[in-house]
PDB file of C-alpha atoms in Angstrom:
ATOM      1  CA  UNK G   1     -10.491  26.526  11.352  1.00  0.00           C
ATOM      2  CA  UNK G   2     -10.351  23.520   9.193  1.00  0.00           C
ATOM      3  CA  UNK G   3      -9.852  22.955   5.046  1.00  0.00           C
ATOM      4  CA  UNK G   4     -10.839  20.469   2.642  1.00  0.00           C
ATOM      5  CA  UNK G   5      -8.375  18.629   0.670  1.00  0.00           C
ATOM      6  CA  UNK G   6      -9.368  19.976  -2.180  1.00  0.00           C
ATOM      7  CA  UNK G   7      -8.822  23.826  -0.558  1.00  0.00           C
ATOM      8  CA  UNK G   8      -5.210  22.317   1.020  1.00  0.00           C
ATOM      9  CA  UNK G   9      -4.229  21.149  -2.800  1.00  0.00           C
ATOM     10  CA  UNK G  10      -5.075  24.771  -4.267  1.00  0.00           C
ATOM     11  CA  UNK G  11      -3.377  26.881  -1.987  1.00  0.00           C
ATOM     12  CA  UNK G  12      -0.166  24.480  -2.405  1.00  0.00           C
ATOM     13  CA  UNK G  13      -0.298  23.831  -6.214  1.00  0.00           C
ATOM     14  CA  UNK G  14      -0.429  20.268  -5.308  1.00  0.00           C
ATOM     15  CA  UNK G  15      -2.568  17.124  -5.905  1.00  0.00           C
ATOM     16  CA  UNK G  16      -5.651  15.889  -3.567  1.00  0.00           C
ATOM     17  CA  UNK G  17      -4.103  12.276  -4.731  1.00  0.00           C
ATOM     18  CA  UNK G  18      -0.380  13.525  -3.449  1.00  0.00           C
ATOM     19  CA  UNK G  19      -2.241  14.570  -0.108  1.00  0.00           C
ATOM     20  CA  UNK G  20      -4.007  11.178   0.008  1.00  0.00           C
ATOM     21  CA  UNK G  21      -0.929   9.249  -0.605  1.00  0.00           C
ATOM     22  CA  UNK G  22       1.318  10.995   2.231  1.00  0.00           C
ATOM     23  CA  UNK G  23      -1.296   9.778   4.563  1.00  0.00           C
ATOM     24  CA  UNK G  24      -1.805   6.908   3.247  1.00  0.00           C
ATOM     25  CA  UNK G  25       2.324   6.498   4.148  1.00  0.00           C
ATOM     26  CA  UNK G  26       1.515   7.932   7.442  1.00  0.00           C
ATOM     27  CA  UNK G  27       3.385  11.122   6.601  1.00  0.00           C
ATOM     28  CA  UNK G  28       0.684  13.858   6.730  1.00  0.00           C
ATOM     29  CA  UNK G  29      -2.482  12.671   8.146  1.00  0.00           C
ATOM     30  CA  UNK G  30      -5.848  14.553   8.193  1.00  0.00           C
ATOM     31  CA  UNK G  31      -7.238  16.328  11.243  1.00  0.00           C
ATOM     32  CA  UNK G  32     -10.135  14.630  10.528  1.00  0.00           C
ATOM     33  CA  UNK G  33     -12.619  12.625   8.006  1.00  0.00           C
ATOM     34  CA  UNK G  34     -15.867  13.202   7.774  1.00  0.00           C
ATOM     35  CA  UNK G  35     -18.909  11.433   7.013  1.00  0.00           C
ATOM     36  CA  UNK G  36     -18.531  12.448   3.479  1.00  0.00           C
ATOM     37  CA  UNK G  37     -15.471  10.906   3.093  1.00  0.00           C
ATOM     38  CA  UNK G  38     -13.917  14.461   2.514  1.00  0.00           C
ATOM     39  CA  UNK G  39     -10.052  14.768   4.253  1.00  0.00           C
ATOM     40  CA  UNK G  40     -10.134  17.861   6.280  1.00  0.00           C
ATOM     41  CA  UNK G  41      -6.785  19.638   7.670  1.00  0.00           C
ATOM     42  CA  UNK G  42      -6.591  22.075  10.631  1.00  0.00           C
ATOM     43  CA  UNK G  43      -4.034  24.919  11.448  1.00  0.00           C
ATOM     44  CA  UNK G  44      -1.489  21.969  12.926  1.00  0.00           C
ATOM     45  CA  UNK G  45      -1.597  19.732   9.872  1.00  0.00           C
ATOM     46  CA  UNK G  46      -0.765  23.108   7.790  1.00  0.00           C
ATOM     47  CA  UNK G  47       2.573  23.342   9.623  1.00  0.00           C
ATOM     48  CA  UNK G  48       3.354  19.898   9.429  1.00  0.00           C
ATOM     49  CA  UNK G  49       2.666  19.954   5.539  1.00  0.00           C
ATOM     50  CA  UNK G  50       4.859  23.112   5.179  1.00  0.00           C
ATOM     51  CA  UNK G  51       7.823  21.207   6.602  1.00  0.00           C
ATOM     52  CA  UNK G  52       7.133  18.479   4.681  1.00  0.00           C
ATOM     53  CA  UNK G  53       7.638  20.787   1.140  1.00  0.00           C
ATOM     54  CA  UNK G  54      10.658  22.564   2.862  1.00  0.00           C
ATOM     55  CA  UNK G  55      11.819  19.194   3.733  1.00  0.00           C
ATOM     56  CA  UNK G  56      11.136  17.907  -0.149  1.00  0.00           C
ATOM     57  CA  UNK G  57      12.839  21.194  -1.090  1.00  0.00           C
ATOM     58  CA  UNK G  58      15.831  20.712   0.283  1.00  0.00           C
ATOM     59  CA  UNK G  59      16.113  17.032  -1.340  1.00  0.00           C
ATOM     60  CA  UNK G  60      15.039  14.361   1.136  1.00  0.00           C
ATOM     61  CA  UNK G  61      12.921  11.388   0.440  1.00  0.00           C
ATOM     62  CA  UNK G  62       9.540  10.568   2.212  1.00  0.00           C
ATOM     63  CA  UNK G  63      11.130   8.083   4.553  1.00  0.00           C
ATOM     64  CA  UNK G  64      13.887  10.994   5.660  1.00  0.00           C
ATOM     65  CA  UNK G  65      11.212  13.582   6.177  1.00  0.00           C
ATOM     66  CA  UNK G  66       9.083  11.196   8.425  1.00  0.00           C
ATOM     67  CA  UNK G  67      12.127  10.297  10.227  1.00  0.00           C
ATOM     68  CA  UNK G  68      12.991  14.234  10.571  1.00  0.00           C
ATOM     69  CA  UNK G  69       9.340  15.148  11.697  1.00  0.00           C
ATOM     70  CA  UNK G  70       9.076  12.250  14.009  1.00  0.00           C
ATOM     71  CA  UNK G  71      12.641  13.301  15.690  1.00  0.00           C
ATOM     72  CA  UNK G  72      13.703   9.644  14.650  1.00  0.00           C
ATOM     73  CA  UNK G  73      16.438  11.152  12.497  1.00  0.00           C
ATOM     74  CA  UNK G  74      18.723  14.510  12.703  1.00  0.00           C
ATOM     75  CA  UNK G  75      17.685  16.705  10.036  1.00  0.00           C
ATOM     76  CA  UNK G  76      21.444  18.105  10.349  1.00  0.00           C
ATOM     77  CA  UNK G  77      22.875  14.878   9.916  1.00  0.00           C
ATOM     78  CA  UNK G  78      20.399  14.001   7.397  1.00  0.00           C
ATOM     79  CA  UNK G  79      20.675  16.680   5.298  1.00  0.00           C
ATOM     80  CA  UNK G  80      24.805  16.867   5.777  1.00  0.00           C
ATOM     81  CA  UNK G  81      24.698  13.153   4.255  1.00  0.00           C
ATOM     82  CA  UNK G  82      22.729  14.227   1.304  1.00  0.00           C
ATOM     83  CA  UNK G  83      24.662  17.181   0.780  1.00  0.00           C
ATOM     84  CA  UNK G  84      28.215  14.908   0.622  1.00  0.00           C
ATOM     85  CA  UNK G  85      26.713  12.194  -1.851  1.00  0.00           C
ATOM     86  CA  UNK G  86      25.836  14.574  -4.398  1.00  0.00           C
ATOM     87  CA  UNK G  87      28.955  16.394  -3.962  1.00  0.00           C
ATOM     88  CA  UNK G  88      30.972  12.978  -4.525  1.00  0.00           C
ATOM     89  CA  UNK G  89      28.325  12.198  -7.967  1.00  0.00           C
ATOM     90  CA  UNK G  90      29.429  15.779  -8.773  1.00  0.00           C
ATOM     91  CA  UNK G  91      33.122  15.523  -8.520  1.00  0.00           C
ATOM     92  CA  UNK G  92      32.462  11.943 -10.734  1.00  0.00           C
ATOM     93  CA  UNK G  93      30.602  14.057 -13.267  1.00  0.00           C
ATOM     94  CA  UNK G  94      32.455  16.794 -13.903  1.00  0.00           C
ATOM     95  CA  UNK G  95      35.821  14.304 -14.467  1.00  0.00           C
ATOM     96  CA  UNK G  96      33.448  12.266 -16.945  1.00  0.00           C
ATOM     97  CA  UNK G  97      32.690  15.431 -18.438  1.00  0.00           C
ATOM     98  CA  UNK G  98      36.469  15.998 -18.985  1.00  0.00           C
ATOM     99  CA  UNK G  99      37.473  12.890 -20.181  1.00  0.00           C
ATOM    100  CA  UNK G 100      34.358  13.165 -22.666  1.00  0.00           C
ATOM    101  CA  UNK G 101      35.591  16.549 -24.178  1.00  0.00           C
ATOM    102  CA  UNK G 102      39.448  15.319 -24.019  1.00  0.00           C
ATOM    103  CA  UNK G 103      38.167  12.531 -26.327  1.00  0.00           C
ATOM    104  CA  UNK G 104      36.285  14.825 -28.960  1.00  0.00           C
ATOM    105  CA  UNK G 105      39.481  16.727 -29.021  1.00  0.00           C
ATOM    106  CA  UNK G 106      41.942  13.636 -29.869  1.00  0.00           C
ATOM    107  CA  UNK G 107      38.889  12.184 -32.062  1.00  0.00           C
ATOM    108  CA  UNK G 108      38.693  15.355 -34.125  1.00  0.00           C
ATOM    109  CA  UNK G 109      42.893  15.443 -34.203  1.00  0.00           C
ATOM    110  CA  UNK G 110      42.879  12.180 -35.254  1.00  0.00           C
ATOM    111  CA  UNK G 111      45.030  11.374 -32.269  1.00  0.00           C
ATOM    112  CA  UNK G 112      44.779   8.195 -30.203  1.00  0.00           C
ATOM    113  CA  UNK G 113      43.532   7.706 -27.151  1.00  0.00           C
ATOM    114  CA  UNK G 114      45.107   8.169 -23.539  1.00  0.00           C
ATOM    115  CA  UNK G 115      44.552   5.603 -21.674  1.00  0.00           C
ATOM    116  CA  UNK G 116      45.609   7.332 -18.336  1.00  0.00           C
ATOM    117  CA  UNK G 117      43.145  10.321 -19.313  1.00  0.00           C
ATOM    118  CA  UNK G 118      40.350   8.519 -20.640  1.00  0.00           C
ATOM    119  CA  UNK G 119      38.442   7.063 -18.732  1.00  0.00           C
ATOM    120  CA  UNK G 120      38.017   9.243 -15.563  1.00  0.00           C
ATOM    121  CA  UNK G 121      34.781   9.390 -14.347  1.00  0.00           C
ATOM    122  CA  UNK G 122      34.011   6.137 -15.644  1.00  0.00           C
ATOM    123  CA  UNK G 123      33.317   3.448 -12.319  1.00  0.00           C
ATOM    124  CA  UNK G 124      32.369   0.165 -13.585  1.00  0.00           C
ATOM    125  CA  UNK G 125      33.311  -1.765 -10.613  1.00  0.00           C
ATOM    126  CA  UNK G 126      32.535   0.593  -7.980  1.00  0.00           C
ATOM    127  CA  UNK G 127      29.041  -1.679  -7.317  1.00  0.00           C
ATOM    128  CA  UNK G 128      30.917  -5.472  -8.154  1.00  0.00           C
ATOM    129  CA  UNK G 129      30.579  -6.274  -4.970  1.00  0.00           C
ATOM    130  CA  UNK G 130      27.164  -5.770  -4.328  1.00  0.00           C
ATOM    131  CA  UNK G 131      25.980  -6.969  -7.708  1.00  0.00           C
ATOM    132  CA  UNK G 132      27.758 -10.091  -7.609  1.00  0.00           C
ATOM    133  CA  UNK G 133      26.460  -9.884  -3.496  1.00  0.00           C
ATOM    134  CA  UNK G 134      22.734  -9.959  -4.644  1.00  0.00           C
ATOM    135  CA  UNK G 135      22.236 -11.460  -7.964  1.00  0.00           C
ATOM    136  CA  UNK G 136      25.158 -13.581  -8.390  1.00  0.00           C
ATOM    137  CA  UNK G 137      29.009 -13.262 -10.200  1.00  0.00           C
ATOM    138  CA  UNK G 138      27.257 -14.547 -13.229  1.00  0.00           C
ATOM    139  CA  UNK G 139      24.480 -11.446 -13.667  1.00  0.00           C
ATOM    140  CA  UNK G 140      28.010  -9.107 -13.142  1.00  0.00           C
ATOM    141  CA  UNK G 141      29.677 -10.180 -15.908  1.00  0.00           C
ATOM    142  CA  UNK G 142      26.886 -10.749 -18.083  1.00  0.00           C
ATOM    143  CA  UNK G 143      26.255  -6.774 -17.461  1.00  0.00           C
ATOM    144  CA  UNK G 144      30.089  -6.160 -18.261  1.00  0.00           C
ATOM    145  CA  UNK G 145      30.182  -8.124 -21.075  1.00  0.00           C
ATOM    146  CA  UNK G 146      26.302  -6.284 -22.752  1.00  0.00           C
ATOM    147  CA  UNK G 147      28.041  -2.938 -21.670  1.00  0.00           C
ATOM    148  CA  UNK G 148      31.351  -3.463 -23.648  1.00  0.00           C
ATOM    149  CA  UNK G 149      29.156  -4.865 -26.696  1.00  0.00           C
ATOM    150  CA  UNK G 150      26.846  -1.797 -26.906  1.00  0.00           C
ATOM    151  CA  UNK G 151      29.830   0.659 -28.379  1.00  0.00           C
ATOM    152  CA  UNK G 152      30.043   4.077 -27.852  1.00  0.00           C
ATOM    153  CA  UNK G 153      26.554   4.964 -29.609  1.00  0.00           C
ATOM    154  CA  UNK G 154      25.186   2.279 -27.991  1.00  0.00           C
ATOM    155  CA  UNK G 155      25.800   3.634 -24.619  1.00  0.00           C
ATOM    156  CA  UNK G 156      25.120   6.813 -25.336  1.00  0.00           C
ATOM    157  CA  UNK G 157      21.630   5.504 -26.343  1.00  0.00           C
ATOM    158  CA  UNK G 158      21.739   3.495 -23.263  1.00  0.00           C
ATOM    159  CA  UNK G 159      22.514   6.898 -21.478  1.00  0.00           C
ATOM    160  CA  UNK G 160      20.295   9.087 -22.882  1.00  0.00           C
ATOM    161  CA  UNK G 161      17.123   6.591 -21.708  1.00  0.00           C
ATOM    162  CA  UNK G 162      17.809   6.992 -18.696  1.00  0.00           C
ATOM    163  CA  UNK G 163      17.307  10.329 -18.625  1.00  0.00           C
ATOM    164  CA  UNK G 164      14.369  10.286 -20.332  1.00  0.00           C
ATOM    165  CA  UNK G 165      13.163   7.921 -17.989  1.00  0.00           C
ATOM    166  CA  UNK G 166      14.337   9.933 -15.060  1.00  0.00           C
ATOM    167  CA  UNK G 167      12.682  13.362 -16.106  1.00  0.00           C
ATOM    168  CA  UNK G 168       9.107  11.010 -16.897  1.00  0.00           C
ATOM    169  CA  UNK G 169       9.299  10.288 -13.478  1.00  0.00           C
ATOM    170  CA  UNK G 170      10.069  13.186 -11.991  1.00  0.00           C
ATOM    171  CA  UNK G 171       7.435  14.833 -14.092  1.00  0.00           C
ATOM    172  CA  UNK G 172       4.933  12.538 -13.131  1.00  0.00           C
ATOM    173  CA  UNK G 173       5.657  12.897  -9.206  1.00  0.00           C
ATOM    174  CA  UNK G 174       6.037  16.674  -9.440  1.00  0.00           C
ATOM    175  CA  UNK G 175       2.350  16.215 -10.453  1.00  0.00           C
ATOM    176  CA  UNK G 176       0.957  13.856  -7.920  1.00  0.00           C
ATOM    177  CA  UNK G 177       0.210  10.813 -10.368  1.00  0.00           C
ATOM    178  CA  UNK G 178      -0.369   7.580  -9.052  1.00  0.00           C
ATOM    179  CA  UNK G 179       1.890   4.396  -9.323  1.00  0.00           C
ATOM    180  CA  UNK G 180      -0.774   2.516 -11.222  1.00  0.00           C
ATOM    181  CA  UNK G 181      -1.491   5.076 -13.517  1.00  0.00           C
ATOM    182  CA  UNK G 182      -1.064   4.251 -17.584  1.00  0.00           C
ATOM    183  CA  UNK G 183       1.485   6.598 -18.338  1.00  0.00           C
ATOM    184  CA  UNK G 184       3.457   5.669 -15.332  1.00  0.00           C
ATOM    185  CA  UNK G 185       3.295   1.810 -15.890  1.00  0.00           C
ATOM    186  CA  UNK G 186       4.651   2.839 -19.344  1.00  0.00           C
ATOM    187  CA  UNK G 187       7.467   4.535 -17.890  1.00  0.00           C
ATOM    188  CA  UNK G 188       8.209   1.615 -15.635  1.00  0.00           C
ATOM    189  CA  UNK G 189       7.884  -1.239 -18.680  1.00  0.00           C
ATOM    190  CA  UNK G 190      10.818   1.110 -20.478  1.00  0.00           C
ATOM    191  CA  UNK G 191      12.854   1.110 -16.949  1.00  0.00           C
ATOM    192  CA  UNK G 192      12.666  -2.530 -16.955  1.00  0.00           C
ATOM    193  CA  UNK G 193      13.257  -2.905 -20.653  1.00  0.00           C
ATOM    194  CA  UNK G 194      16.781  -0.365 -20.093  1.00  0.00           C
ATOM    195  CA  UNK G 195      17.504  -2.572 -17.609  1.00  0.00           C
ATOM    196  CA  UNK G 196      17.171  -6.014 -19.149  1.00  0.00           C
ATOM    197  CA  UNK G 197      19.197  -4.603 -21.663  1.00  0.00           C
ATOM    198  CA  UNK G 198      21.913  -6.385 -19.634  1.00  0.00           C
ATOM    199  CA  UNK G 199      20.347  -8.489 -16.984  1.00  0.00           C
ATOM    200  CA  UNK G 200      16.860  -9.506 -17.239  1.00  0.00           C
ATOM    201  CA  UNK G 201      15.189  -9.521 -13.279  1.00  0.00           C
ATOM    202  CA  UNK G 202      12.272 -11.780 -13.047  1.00  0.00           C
ATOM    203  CA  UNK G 203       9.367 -10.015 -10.274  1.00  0.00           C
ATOM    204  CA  UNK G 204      10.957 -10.432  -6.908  1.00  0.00           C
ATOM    205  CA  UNK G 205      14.250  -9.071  -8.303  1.00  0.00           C
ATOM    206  CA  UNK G 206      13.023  -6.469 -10.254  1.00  0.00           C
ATOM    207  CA  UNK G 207      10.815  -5.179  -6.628  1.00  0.00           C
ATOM    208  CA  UNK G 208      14.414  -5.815  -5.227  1.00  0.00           C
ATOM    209  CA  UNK G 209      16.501  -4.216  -7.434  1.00  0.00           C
ATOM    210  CA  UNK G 210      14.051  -0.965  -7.350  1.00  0.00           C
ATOM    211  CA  UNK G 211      13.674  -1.015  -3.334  1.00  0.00           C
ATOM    212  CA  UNK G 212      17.337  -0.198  -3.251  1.00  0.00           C
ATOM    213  CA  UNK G 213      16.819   3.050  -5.148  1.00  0.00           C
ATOM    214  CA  UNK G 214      14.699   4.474  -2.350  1.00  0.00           C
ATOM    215  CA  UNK G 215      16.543   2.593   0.563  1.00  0.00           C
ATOM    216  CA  UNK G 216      20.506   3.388  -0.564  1.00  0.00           C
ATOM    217  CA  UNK G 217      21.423   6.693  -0.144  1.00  0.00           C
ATOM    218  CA  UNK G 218      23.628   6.919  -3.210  1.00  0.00           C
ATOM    219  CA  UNK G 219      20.809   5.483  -5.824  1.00  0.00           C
ATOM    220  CA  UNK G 220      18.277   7.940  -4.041  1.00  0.00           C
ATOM    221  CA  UNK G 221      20.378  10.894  -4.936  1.00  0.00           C
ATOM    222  CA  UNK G 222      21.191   9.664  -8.492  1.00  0.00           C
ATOM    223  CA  UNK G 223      17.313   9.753  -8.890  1.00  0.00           C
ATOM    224  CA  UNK G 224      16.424  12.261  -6.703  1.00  0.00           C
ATOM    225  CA  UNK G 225      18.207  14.807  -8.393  1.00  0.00           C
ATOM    226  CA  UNK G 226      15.902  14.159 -11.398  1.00  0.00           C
ATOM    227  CA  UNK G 227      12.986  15.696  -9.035  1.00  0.00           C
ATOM    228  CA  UNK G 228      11.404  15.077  -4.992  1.00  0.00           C
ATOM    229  CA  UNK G 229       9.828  11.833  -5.170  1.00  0.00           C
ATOM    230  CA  UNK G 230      11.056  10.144  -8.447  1.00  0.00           C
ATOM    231  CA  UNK G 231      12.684   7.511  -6.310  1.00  0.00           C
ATOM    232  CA  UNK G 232       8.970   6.558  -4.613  1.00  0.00           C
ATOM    233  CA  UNK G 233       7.230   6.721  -7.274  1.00  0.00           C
ATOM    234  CA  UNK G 234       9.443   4.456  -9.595  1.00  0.00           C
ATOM    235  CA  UNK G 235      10.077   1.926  -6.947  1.00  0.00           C
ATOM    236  CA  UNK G 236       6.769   2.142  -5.865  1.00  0.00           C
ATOM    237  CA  UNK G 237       5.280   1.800  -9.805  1.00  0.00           C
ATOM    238  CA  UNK G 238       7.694  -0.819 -10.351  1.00  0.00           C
ATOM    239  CA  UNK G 239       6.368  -2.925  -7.247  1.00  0.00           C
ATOM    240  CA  UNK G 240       2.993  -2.852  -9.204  1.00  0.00           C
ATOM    241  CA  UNK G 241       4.646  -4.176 -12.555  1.00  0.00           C
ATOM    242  CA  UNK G 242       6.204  -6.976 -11.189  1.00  0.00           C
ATOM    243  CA  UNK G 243       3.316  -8.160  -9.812  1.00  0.00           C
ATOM    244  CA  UNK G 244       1.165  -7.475 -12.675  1.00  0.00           C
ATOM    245  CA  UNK G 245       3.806  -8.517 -15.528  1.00  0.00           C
ATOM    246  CA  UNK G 246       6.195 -10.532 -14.402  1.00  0.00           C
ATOM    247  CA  UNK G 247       4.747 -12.845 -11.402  1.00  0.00           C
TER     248      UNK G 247
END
């Protein structure tokens, strides 16, 4: 017994283009193609794909999930790792959260600020090192220095953008659109626009900078948690920018 894409995409609620593109990655490949050109999937394909959305359920990225079903990678282990990182962002959160709501208190008081109290949450130097690593001490405290000048409305601005950014992405993922697609492209030329807002990557940088969100573990789950696939999709879209409108 065999099905058509188009019959696999259906019963799923997915995308004949989200099919297409995990075996284009060599996640989920067809049982066959036949002289029509049509993708067709037997009973074993099925039970791959169903781990795959268990897998994307549970929070892991494409690369994880082909690591898991090729029995490169533990899906314990895997899954344990995930598990801590958004436990630590978490923790982070719910601090900023405080520190936030300790300074609408003061602000409506009319008291001053505690400097011991806050500013917990807040990290700016927990990625220095790797900033100054890959694009130089410069680009760090040009960031610093943007970051400080934006003011509190600024950054929540800043702040809010990214979310909007975040949930386009996940939106568009969730329903299987392509990296080159216009709405996407959009969503990538306001990514790079919230980004230049301190540092302005030319193409190789910008593919750089948006490789790490798939391939480190901690930028994965920032944008992960957004939606399965938002990382792919923006690093992906983003690869296809650069070369398009910044090369």
């Amino acid at each position: 017994m065999e099905w058509t894409i188009h019959q696999v995409a259906r019963a799923t609620g997915t995308t004949s283009r989200t099919l297409r593109h995990y075996g284009d990655v060599g996640l989920l490949a067809p049982s066959r193609v036949g002289a029509n050109g049509y993708r067709y999937y037997d009973d074993a394909a099925l039970r791959r794909y169903q781990r795959i959305l268990l897998l994307r359920e549970l929070g892991l990225g494409l690369g994880a999930i082909a690591g898991v079903l090729d029995e490169r990678t533990d899906a314990v282990q895997a899954l344990r790792a995930h598990a801590e990182l958004l436990e630590r962002e978490a923790a982070r959160l719910h601090r900023l959260a405080a520190s936030v709501r300790e300074t609408v208190r003061r602000t409506e008081q009319g008291e001053e600020l505690d400097v011991t109290t806050s500013f917990e949450g807040f990290d700016a130097s927990r990625y220095e090192e790797e900033v100054v690593q890959r694009w130089g001490r410069e680009a760090h405290e040009d960031a610093q220095r943007a970051w400080r000048e934006l003011g509190v409305d600024g950054r929540a601005a800043h702040g809010a953008e990214a979310d909007a950014i975040g949930r386009g992405f996940a939106a568009a993922a969730a329903r299987g659109a392509a990296p080159g697609d216009a709405d996407v492209q959009e969503l990538v030329r306001r990514h790079h626009a919230w980004v230049s807002l301190f540092w302005t990557p030319g193409a190789e940088q910008y593919r750089g900078l948006t490789a790490t969100y798939v391939q480190d573990e901690r930028f994965r789950a920032a944008y992960e948690a957004f939606g399965p696939g938002t990382a792919e999709l923006l690093r992906d879209a983003a690869a296809l920018f650069a070369g398009r409108e910044l090369d």
